[in-house]
PDB file of C-alpha atoms in Angstrom:
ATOM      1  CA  UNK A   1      22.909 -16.763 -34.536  1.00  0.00           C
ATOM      2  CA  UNK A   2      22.360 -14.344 -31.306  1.00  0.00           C
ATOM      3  CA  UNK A   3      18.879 -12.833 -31.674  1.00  0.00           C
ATOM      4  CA  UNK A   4      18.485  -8.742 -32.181  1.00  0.00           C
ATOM      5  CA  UNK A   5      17.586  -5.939 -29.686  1.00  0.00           C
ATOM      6  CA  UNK A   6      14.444  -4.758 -30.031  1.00  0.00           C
ATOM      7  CA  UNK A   7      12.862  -1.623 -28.156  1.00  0.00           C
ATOM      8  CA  UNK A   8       9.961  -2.891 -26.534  1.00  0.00           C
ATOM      9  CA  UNK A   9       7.886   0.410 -25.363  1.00  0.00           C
ATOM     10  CA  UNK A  10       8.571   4.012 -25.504  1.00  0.00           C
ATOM     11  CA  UNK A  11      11.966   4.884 -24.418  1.00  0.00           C
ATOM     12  CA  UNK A  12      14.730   3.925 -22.168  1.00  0.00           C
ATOM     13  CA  UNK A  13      17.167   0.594 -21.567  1.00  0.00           C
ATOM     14  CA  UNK A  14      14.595  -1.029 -19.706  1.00  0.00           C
ATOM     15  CA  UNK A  15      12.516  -1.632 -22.917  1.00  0.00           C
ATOM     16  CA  UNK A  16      15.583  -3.220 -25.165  1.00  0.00           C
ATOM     17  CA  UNK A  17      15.519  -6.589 -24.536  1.00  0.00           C
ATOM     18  CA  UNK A  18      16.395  -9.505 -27.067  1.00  0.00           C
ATOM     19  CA  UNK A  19      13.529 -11.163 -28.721  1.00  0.00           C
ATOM     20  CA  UNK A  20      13.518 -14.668 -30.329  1.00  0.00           C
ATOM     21  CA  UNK A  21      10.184 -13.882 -31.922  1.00  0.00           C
ATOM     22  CA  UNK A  22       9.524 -15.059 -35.106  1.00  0.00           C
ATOM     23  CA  UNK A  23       8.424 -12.565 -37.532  1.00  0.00           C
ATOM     24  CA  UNK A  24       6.640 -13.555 -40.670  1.00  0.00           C
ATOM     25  CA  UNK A  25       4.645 -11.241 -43.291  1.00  0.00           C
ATOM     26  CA  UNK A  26       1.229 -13.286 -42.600  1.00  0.00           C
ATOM     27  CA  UNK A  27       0.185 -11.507 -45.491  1.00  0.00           C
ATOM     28  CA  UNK A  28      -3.502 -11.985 -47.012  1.00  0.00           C
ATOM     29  CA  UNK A  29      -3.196 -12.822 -50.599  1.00  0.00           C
ATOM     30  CA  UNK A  30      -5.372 -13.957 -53.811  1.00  0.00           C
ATOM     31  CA  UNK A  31      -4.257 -17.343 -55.603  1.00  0.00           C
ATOM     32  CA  UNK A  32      -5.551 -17.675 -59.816  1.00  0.00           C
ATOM     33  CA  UNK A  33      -4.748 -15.968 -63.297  1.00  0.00           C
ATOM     34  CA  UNK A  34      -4.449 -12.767 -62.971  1.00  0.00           C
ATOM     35  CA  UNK A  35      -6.629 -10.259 -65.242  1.00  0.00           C
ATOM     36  CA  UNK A  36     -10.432 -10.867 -66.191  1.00  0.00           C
ATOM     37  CA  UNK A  37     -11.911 -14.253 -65.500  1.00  0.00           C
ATOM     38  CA  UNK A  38     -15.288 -13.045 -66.768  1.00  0.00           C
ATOM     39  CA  UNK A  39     -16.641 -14.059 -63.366  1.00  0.00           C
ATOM     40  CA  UNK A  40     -17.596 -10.287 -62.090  1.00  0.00           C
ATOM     41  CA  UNK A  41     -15.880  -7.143 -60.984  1.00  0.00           C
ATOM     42  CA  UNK A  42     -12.531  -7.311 -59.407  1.00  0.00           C
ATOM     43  CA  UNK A  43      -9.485  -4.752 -58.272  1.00  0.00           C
ATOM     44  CA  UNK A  44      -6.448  -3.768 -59.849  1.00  0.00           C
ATOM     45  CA  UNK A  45      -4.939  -1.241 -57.431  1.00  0.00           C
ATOM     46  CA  UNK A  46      -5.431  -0.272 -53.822  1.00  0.00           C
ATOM     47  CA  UNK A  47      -8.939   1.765 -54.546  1.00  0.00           C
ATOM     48  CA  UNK A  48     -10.686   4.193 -56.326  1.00  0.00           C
ATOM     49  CA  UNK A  49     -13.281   3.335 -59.199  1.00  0.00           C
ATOM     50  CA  UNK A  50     -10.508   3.525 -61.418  1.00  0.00           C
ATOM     51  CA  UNK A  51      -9.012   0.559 -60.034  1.00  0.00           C
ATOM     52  CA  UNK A  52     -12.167  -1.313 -60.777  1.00  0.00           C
ATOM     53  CA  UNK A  53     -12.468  -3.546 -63.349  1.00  0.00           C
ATOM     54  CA  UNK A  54     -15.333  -5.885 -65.724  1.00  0.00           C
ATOM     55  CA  UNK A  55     -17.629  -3.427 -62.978  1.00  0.00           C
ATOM     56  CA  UNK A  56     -20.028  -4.228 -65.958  1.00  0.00           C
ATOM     57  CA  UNK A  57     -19.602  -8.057 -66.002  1.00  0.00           C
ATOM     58  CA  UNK A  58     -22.740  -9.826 -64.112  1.00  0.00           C
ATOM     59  CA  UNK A  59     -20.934 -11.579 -60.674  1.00  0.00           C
ATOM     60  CA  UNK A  60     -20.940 -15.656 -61.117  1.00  0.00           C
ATOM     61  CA  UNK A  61     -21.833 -17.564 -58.201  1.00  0.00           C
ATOM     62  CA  UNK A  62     -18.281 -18.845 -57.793  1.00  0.00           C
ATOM     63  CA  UNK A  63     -15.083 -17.074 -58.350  1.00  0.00           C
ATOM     64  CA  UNK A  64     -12.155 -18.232 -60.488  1.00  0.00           C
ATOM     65  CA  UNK A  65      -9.636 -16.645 -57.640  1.00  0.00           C
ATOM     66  CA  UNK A  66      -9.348 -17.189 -54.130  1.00  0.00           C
ATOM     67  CA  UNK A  67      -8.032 -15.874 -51.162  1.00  0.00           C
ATOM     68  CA  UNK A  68      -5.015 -17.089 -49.227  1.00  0.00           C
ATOM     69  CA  UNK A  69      -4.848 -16.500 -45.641  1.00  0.00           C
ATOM     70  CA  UNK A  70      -1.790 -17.754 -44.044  1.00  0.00           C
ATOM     71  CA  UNK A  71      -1.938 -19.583 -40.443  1.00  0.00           C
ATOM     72  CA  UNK A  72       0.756 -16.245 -39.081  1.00  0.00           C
ATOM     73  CA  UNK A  73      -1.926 -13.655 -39.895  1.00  0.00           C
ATOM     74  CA  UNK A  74      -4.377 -15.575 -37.797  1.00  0.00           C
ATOM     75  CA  UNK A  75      -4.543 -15.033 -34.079  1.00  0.00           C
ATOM     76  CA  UNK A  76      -7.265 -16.761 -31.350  1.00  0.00           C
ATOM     77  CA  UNK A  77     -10.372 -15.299 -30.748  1.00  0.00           C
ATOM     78  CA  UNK A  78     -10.749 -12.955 -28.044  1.00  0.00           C
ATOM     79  CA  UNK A  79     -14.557 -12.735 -27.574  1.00  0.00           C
ATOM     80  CA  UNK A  80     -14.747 -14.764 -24.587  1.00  0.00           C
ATOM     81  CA  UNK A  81     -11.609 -13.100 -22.784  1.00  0.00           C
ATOM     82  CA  UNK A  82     -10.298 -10.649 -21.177  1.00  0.00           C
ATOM     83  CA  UNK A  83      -7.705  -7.855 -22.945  1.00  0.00           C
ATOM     84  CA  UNK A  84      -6.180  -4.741 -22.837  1.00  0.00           C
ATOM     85  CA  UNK A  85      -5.652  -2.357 -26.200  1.00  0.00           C
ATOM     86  CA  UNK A  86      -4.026   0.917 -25.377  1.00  0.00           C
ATOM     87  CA  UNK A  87      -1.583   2.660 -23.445  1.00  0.00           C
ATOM     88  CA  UNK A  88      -3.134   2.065 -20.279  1.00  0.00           C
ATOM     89  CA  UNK A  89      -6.360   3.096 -17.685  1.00  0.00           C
ATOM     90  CA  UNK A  90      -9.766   1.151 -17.342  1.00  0.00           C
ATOM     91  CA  UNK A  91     -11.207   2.391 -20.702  1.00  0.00           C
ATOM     92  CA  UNK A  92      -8.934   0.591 -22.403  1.00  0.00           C
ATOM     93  CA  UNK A  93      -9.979  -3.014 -20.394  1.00  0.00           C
ATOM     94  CA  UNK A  94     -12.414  -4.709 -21.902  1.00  0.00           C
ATOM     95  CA  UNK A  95     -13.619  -8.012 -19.756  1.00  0.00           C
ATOM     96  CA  UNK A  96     -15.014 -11.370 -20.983  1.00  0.00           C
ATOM     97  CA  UNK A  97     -18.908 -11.634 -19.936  1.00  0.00           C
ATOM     98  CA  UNK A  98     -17.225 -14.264 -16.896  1.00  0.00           C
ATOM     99  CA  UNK A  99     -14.686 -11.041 -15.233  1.00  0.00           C
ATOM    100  CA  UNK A 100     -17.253  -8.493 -16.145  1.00  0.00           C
ATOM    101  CA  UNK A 101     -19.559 -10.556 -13.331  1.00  0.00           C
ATOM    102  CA  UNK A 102     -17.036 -10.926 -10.938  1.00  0.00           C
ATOM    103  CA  UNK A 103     -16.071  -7.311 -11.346  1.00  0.00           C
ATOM    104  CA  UNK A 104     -19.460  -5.947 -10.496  1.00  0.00           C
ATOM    105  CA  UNK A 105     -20.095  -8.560  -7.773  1.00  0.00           C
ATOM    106  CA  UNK A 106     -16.851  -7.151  -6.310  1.00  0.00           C
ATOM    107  CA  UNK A 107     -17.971  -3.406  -6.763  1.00  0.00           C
ATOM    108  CA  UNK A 108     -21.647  -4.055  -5.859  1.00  0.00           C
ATOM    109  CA  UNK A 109     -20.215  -5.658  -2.390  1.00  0.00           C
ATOM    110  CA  UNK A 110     -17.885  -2.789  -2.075  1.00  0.00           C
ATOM    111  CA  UNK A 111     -20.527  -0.322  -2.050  1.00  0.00           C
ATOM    112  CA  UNK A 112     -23.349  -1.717  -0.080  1.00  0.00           C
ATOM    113  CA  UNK A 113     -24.643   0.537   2.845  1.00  0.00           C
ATOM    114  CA  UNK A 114     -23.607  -1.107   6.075  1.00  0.00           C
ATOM    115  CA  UNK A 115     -25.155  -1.143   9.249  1.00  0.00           C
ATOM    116  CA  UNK A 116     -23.773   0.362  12.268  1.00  0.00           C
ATOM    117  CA  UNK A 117     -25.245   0.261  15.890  1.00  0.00           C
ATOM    118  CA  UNK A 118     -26.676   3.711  16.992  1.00  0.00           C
ATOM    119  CA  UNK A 119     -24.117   3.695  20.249  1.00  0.00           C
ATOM    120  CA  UNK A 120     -21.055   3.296  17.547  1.00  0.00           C
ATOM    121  CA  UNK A 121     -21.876   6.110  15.208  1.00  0.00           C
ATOM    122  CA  UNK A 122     -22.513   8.801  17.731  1.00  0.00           C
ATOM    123  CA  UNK A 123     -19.985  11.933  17.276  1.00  0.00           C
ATOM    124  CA  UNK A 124     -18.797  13.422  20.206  1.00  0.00           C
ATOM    125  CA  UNK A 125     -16.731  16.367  20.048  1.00  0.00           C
ATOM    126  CA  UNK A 126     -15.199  16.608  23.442  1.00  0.00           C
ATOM    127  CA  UNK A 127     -13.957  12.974  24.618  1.00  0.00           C
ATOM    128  CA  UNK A 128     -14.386  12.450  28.444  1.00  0.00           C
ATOM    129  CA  UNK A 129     -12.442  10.674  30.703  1.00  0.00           C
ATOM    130  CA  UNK A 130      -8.825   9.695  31.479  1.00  0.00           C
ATOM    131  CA  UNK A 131      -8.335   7.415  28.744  1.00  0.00           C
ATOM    132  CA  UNK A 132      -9.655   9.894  25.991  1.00  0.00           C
ATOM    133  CA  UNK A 133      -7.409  12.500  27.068  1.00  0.00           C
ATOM    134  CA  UNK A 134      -4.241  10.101  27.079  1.00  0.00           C
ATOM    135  CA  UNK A 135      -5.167  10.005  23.736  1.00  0.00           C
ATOM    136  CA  UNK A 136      -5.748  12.978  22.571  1.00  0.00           C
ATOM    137  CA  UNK A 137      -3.952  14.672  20.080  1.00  0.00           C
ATOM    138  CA  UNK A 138      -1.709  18.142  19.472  1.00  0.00           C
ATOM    139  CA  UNK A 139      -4.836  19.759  17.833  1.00  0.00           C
ATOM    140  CA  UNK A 140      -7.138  18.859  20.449  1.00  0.00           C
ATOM    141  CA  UNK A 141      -5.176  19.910  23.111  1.00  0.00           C
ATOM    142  CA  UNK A 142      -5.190  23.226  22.065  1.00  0.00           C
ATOM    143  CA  UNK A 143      -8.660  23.171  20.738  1.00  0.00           C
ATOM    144  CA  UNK A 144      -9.447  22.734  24.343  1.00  0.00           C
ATOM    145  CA  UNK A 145      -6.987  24.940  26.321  1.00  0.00           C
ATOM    146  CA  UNK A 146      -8.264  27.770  23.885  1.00  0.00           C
ATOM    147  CA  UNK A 147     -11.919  27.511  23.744  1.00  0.00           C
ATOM    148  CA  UNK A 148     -11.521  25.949  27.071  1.00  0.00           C
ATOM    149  CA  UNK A 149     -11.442  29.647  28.795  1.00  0.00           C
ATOM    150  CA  UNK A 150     -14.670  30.383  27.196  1.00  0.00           C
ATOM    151  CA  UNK A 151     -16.500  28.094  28.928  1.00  0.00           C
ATOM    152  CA  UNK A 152     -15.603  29.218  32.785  1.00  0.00           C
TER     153      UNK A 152
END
């Protein structure tokens, strides 16, 4: 059996793709008689007191129902990694404590004032000498043929 095209994002061909995943309903469900077991309140319907019934009866300590949850509606814990929710940007990033360390050892790096040597930083605004003005550029050129007659 070939396996359906499924749209995998928000539009356009690049997003149909096959997919040989298999889907399952993983659905949560309660196992035991149905109706009253005398054992406490319980639900009938998807909410509202009305859906509540024995609300009167005194909870026992152990329920004659249970609740089913099947291995497909399980997934592995994510509280020790990294994962994205969302349709994208940083907010939507959250980072195990183990990335979040390296990420602000990275940043903290990044930003740390460095040192320069007083001879390095100085500005000058006219370069002098033949090898400056090889170099110079269109803008600077003119700069100084222009304001260059203001100084004679």
């Amino acid at each position: 059996m070939t396996t359906p095209e499924v749209s995998h994002g928000r539009g356009g061909a690049g997003n149909i793709h096959e997919d040989n995943t298999k889907y399952v309903d993983g659905e949560i469900v309660r196992e035991g008689p149905e109706g009253s077991h005398g054992d406490g309140a319980f639900s009938t319907g998807r909410g509202g007191a009305a859906n509540i019934a024995d609300a009167t009866v005194p909870p026992a300590p152990v329920r004659a129902d249970r609740e089913v949850v099947p291995e497909e509606a399980t997934r592995p814990s994510t509280d020790d990694a990294s994962f994205h929710v969302g349709r994208g940007g940083a907010a939507n990033v959250h980072l195990s404590p183990e990335d979040k360390a390296k990420h602000e050892a990275k940043h903290e790096a990044k930003h740390e004032p460095k040192q320069h040597h007083a001879a390095a930083s100085k500005v000058v605004d006219s370069p002098t000498g033949t090898a400056a003005k090889a170099n110079q550029g269109l803008a600077d050129k003119l700069k100084h043929k222009i304001f260059g007659v203001f100084k004679k």
